[in-house]
Structures are given as C-alpha cells and as structure tokens.
Amino acid sequence: MLRVGINGFGTIGKRVADAVRAQPDMTVAGVAKRTPDYEAEIARDRGYSLFAAAETTPFTAAGIDVAGQVRQLVAASDVVVDATPAGVGERNRALYEELETPAIYQGGEDASVAPVSFNARANYDEAVGADAVRVVSCNTTGLSRVLAPLEERYGIEKVRATLVRRGGDPSQTGRGPINDTLPDPVSIPSHHAPDVKTVFPELSIDTMGMKVPATLMHTHAINLTLRATPTAEDVRDLLTAEGRLLVIPERLGIDGAGKLKEYTRDAGRPRGDVWENCIWAESLTVEPLSDGRADCYLFQAIHQEADVVPENVDAIRAIAGLADGPESVERTNEALGIGC
Ligand code: NAD
C-alpha cells in the first residue's frame, strides 16, 4: 500500500484524504494542519494521524493529540499531497525536496512549482515517475476534461470561454462580492487561458472571468470552433462516454447549481460532492460553418471543492507509477462512485 501524507487539511485536503482512504492501493499516512480548529477535530475523529505544521503546543492546549511535526509525516510518506493555501506549497517545496518525497501541489500555486501541470484525462503520462506535479485549478480541470475528447476526436481551432465563478466556498465567510457582478479580472484573457495552456500548450484559447455572489459552483459558457462538423448528437454521445463528464438530461429538471448539489446530497455522496463536470445536454449546440468547421456551444457547472479530488488521486498513482492513465481513472472512479 502506498503511504500518502496530506499537508493542509482544509477544503481540498480533507476531501483528498477521504478519497485516498477509499482507494484499494493507497493509505493515508497522516495529515498535517497549522491550526487546531474544527477541521483538526474532524481529522482526529476520522482517525487520521494528525501532525502539526508549526508548533504542537496550540494543539495540545486544545486537547488534540498530535503524532508529531510535519517533517516526520513527510519522511514517513511515499508521496505527499500539499493542500495548503495558495503560495504556501511553494514554501514547503524545500522540505519535500530535502526528504526526497515526491510532491503533488494544487492549482493555487504558480505553474513553476512543478515540472508537470496535470489533468488525468489530458496528460497523465507526463506525470508518470515525476518528482513533482501540480494538479491544475478547479476551473482548469473542468476545461481540460471537456476539451481533451473534443480535441482528440475533431481537433479544436479556437476556444472562447466565459467563467462565471463563485465568490467563495461556502465556508469562506470573508469573501464576496455580496451584491455585485464583477468582471474579474477585467483584463482579457483571464489567467485561466494561460493555465489551460500548461496542459495543452498548442491550444488557442481565450477566457473571460467573472465573480458573482454565489458559493455552490462555477458555471462555464463555452464556445469552441471545431475542425470538423459533427452533429450536436455526436458531441453529446462523445461527452456522455467520458466518466468524469455528467451530461444532464433535460428530463431531470436541473436548472442550476442548487439542484445539482441537492441531487448529489440526495444520492448520498459525501459532502454532496460533485466530482464530475455537469454539462447541460440541451445547451450542446453545433452550428456548421461553410468550410468544414463548426462552432460548438455548451454550459457546464463545476463544483470547485470537489472536481480536483479524483485528479489528485490519479496524480498520486502517476507519480508512483502504480497504474497507467485509463486504469487509474477507472480505479478512482469505482472507489469513489464517480459517474453513478
Ligand atoms: P483551505 O484554506 O480550505 O485549507 C488550507 C489548509 O491548510 C487549512 O487546513 C489550514 O489550516 C492549513 N494550513 C495553513 N497553513 C499551513 C501550513 N503552513 N502548513 C500546513 N497546513 C497549513 O484551502 P483550500 O481551499 O483547500 O485550498 C488549498 C489549495 O487548493 C490552494 O492551492 C487552492 O488554490 C487550491 N484549490 C482550491 C479550491 C477551492 O475551491 N477551495 C479548488 C481547487 C484548488
């Protein structure tokens, strides 16, 4: 069993820990946190060995036992997943390198933190045996998953995507906007287009970002020019066959993120997590152009707290050489119940 340490037990880290625990070929060596807050209590209650990212005293003062300091966790791990706040991963890099523990970073880090920016569907093989990998952000993951099959089957000439982003996660009480609709950033392209190009270096893509007073999910409005003229049905069939794309039929009556989250909570998913991209079937539209190309349109919703979680699991397998891409994705999907 591969021993996986998780440094940072917040929104992403706690989900990655639970996902690792659910896999047949890996185990959680422990989790590290900086603060003895409610999430530290959850780590303890779930039976994870808890390590202090800084001083142990605040934990013992709060009555929470710690197994040691983060250095010991990294030393005892075959792979470490860094899920600390954006920018902290870069500061932790020296420790992972000193202890020669391969590391997985998150999308809040600059791409320069690791030699590979990773999406399981698009470039798994590039991460096999790497010393460090960055799992791209929730939005870049969502875009990469839908673009990879379209690029493979039809070729993509140009992508134009508008990302309507939630102002903050449900637990991020200090974020906003509270009552506004912001172009964010106002400049074009937003940082998402260059981030997608860390996965697809040859792709022509422009993105525009917005932020709105919502916490549940992001919504992407995507327009792409294909180098072929499939029908809308062809595109729907292609995307429906992808394990991490949920093409939502009209009959379900799901009109937005609220009902999507309700659907996954009703289905008994942990935390109501939506690991897949959710694409509205009736939004899939193809307009043939005169010269053998076609414009394709779609809306998709992305659960920012969840979609990168299976990607972290696959990045662990890639870095450790435990499986090839399709095998890993299948194993992860089966263990978590993705696509069900
Ligand atoms: P978070 O604030 O919810 O959790 C961070 C955790 O790290 C907390 O448990 C905190 O106590 C701990 N921590 C803080 N400083 C630490 C340190 N020095 N050492 C160890 N632990 C420390 O953050 P998050 O939302 O889980 O984000 C983590 C990373 O994932 C960031 O790079 C972020 O950009 C990325 N990401 C976040 C989302 C999202 O929507 N939340 C989506 C995709 C990617």
PDB file of N, CA, C and O in Angstrom, residues 203-232:
ATOM      1  N   LEU A 203      -2.917  24.755 -27.742  1.00  0.00           N
ATOM      2  CA  LEU A 203      -4.320  25.158 -27.899  1.00  0.00           C
ATOM      3  C   LEU A 203      -4.460  26.674 -28.018  1.00  0.00           C
ATOM      4  O   LEU A 203      -3.805  27.427 -27.298  1.00  0.00           O
ATOM      5  N   SER A 204      -5.358  27.107 -28.904  1.00  0.00           N
ATOM      6  CA  SER A 204      -5.704  28.529 -28.985  1.00  0.00           C
ATOM      7  C   SER A 204      -6.940  28.753 -28.108  1.00  0.00           C
ATOM      8  O   SER A 204      -8.009  28.206 -28.389  1.00  0.00           O
ATOM      9  N   ILE A 205      -6.787  29.510 -27.052  1.00  0.00           N
ATOM     10  CA  ILE A 205      -7.897  29.702 -26.091  1.00  0.00           C
ATOM     11  C   ILE A 205      -7.866  31.103 -25.503  1.00  0.00           C
ATOM     12  O   ILE A 205      -6.788  31.625 -25.185  1.00  0.00           O
ATOM     13  N   ASP A 206      -9.043  31.711 -25.412  1.00  0.00           N
ATOM     14  CA  ASP A 206      -9.208  32.966 -24.667  1.00  0.00           C
ATOM     15  C   ASP A 206     -10.263  32.737 -23.597  1.00  0.00           C
ATOM     16  O   ASP A 206     -11.263  32.057 -23.858  1.00  0.00           O
ATOM     17  N   THR A 207     -10.036  33.299 -22.418  1.00  0.00           N
ATOM     18  CA  THR A 207     -11.027  33.168 -21.352  1.00  0.00           C
ATOM     19  C   THR A 207     -11.350  34.544 -20.766  1.00  0.00           C
ATOM     20  O   THR A 207     -10.483  35.430 -20.736  1.00  0.00           O
ATOM     21  N   MET A 208     -12.594  34.703 -20.327  1.00  0.00           N
ATOM     22  CA  MET A 208     -13.020  35.909 -19.607  1.00  0.00           C
ATOM     23  C   MET A 208     -13.561  35.442 -18.259  1.00  0.00           C
ATOM     24  O   MET A 208     -14.302  34.446 -18.199  1.00  0.00           O
ATOM     25  N   GLY A 209     -13.168  36.125 -17.181  1.00  0.00           N
ATOM     26  CA  GLY A 209     -13.581  35.701 -15.846  1.00  0.00           C
ATOM     27  C   GLY A 209     -14.583  36.672 -15.242  1.00  0.00           C
ATOM     28  O   GLY A 209     -14.518  37.877 -15.468  1.00  0.00           O
ATOM     29  N   MET A 210     -15.503  36.118 -14.456  1.00  0.00           N
ATOM     30  CA  MET A 210     -16.424  36.954 -13.675  1.00  0.00           C
ATOM     31  C   MET A 210     -16.507  36.365 -12.275  1.00  0.00           C
ATOM     32  O   MET A 210     -16.193  35.195 -12.078  1.00  0.00           O
ATOM     33  N   LYS A 211     -16.938  37.174 -11.317  1.00  0.00           N
ATOM     34  CA  LYS A 211     -17.230  36.670  -9.970  1.00  0.00           C
ATOM     35  C   LYS A 211     -18.620  37.114  -9.582  1.00  0.00           C
ATOM     36  O   LYS A 211     -18.982  38.279  -9.811  1.00  0.00           O
ATOM     37  N   VAL A 212     -19.389  36.211  -8.971  1.00  0.00           N
ATOM     38  CA  VAL A 212     -20.778  36.530  -8.624  1.00  0.00           C
ATOM     39  C   VAL A 212     -21.054  36.115  -7.175  1.00  0.00           C
ATOM     40  O   VAL A 212     -20.309  35.309  -6.610  1.00  0.00           O
ATOM     41  N   PRO A 213     -22.121  36.680  -6.571  1.00  0.00           N
ATOM     42  CA  PRO A 213     -22.430  36.342  -5.174  1.00  0.00           C
ATOM     43  C   PRO A 213     -23.059  34.958  -5.062  1.00  0.00           C
ATOM     44  O   PRO A 213     -24.269  34.831  -4.889  1.00  0.00           O
ATOM     45  N   ALA A 214     -22.265  33.918  -5.188  1.00  0.00           N
ATOM     46  CA  ALA A 214     -22.734  32.531  -5.084  1.00  0.00           C
ATOM     47  C   ALA A 214     -21.596  31.728  -4.483  1.00  0.00           C
ATOM     48  O   ALA A 214     -20.430  32.142  -4.563  1.00  0.00           O
ATOM     49  N   THR A 215     -21.926  30.603  -3.856  1.00  0.00           N
ATOM     50  CA  THR A 215     -20.864  29.790  -3.246  1.00  0.00           C
ATOM     51  C   THR A 215     -20.852  28.348  -3.764  1.00  0.00           C
ATOM     52  O   THR A 215     -19.900  27.623  -3.507  1.00  0.00           O
ATOM     53  N   LEU A 216     -21.916  27.926  -4.453  1.00  0.00           N
ATOM     54  CA  LEU A 216     -22.066  26.492  -4.702  1.00  0.00           C
ATOM     55  C   LEU A 216     -21.147  25.956  -5.783  1.00  0.00           C
ATOM     56  O   LEU A 216     -20.477  24.939  -5.594  1.00  0.00           O
ATOM     57  N   MET A 217     -21.138  26.599  -6.968  1.00  0.00           N
ATOM     58  CA  MET A 217     -20.376  26.070  -8.093  1.00  0.00           C
ATOM     59  C   MET A 217     -19.991  27.213  -9.037  1.00  0.00           C
ATOM     60  O   MET A 217     -20.549  28.307  -8.966  1.00  0.00           O
ATOM     61  N   HIS A 218     -19.060  26.913  -9.929  1.00  0.00           N
ATOM     62  CA  HIS A 218     -18.766  27.807 -11.059  1.00  0.00           C
ATOM     63  C   HIS A 218     -19.646  27.388 -12.236  1.00  0.00           C
ATOM     64  O   HIS A 218     -20.030  26.221 -12.339  1.00  0.00           O
ATOM     65  N   THR A 219     -19.897  28.335 -13.149  1.00  0.00           N
ATOM     66  CA  THR A 219     -20.581  27.994 -14.401  1.00  0.00           C
ATOM     67  C   THR A 219     -19.730  28.490 -15.573  1.00  0.00           C
ATOM     68  O   THR A 219     -19.275  29.639 -15.562  1.00  0.00           O
ATOM     69  N   HIS A 220     -19.501  27.613 -16.548  1.00  0.00           N
ATOM     70  CA  HIS A 220     -18.719  27.987 -17.734  1.00  0.00           C
ATOM     71  C   HIS A 220     -19.642  28.079 -18.943  1.00  0.00           C
ATOM     72  O   HIS A 220     -20.437  27.159 -19.184  1.00  0.00           O
ATOM     73  N   ALA A 221     -19.531  29.164 -19.702  1.00  0.00           N
ATOM     74  CA  ALA A 221     -20.188  29.270 -21.009  1.00  0.00           C
ATOM     75  C   ALA A 221     -19.081  29.121 -22.042  1.00  0.00           C
ATOM     76  O   ALA A 221     -18.182  29.965 -22.107  1.00  0.00           O
ATOM     77  N   ILE A 222     -19.130  28.017 -22.786  1.00  0.00           N
ATOM     78  CA  ILE A 222     -18.008  27.688 -23.678  1.00  0.00           C
ATOM     79  C   ILE A 222     -18.458  27.720 -25.135  1.00  0.00           C
ATOM     80  O   ILE A 222     -19.514  27.193 -25.479  1.00  0.00           O
ATOM     81  N   ASN A 223     -17.639  28.364 -25.960  1.00  0.00           N
ATOM     82  CA  ASN A 223     -17.845  28.351 -27.416  1.00  0.00           C
ATOM     83  C   ASN A 223     -16.536  27.913 -28.033  1.00  0.00           C
ATOM     84  O   ASN A 223     -15.493  28.484 -27.721  1.00  0.00           O
ATOM     85  N   LEU A 224     -16.558  26.852 -28.845  1.00  0.00           N
ATOM     86  CA  LEU A 224     -15.309  26.455 -29.499  1.00  0.00           C
ATOM     87  C   LEU A 224     -15.543  26.161 -30.960  1.00  0.00           C
ATOM     88  O   LEU A 224     -16.609  25.713 -31.366  1.00  0.00           O
ATOM     89  N   THR A 225     -14.516  26.463 -31.759  1.00  0.00           N
ATOM     90  CA  THR A 225     -14.583  26.171 -33.191  1.00  0.00           C
ATOM     91  C   THR A 225     -13.861  24.854 -33.424  1.00  0.00           C
ATOM     92  O   THR A 225     -12.680  24.721 -33.080  1.00  0.00           O
ATOM     93  N   LEU A 226     -14.608  23.884 -33.980  1.00  0.00           N
ATOM     94  CA  LEU A 226     -14.057  22.552 -34.244  1.00  0.00           C
ATOM     95  C   LEU A 226     -13.581  22.476 -35.694  1.00  0.00           C
ATOM     96  O   LEU A 226     -14.139  23.138 -36.574  1.00  0.00           O
ATOM     97  N   ARG A 227     -12.600  21.610 -35.928  1.00  0.00           N
ATOM     98  CA  ARG A 227     -12.097  21.425 -37.298  1.00  0.00           C
ATOM     99  C   ARG A 227     -12.885  20.331 -38.020  1.00  0.00           C
ATOM    100  O   ARG A 227     -12.361  19.603 -38.847  1.00  0.00           O
ATOM    101  N   ALA A 228     -14.112  20.110 -37.663  1.00  0.00           N
ATOM    102  CA  ALA A 228     -14.975  19.102 -38.280  1.00  0.00           C
ATOM    103  C   ALA A 228     -16.411  19.554 -38.045  1.00  0.00           C
ATOM    104  O   ALA A 228     -16.642  20.531 -37.318  1.00  0.00           O
ATOM    105  N   THR A 229     -17.371  18.855 -38.643  1.00  0.00           N
ATOM    106  CA  THR A 229     -18.778  19.262 -38.480  1.00  0.00           C
ATOM    107  C   THR A 229     -19.627  18.110 -37.939  1.00  0.00           C
ATOM    108  O   THR A 229     -20.473  17.557 -38.643  1.00  0.00           O
ATOM    109  N   PRO A 230     -19.396  17.733 -36.690  1.00  0.00           N
ATOM    110  CA  PRO A 230     -20.252  16.713 -36.091  1.00  0.00           C
ATOM    111  C   PRO A 230     -21.645  17.293 -35.855  1.00  0.00           C
ATOM    112  O   PRO A 230     -21.828  18.516 -35.882  1.00  0.00           O
ATOM    113  N   THR A 231     -22.604  16.416 -35.586  1.00  0.00           N
ATOM    114  CA  THR A 231     -23.912  16.914 -35.149  1.00  0.00           C
ATOM    115  C   THR A 231     -23.848  17.131 -33.633  1.00  0.00           C
ATOM    116  O   THR A 231     -22.943  16.607 -32.949  1.00  0.00           O
ATOM    117  N   ALA A 232     -24.844  17.830 -33.113  1.00  0.00           N
ATOM    118  CA  ALA A 232     -24.909  18.031 -31.660  1.00  0.00           C
ATOM    119  C   ALA A 232     -25.023  16.681 -30.957  1.00  0.00           C
ATOM    120  O   ALA A 232     -24.484  16.472 -29.870  1.00  0.00           O
TER     121      ALA A 232
END
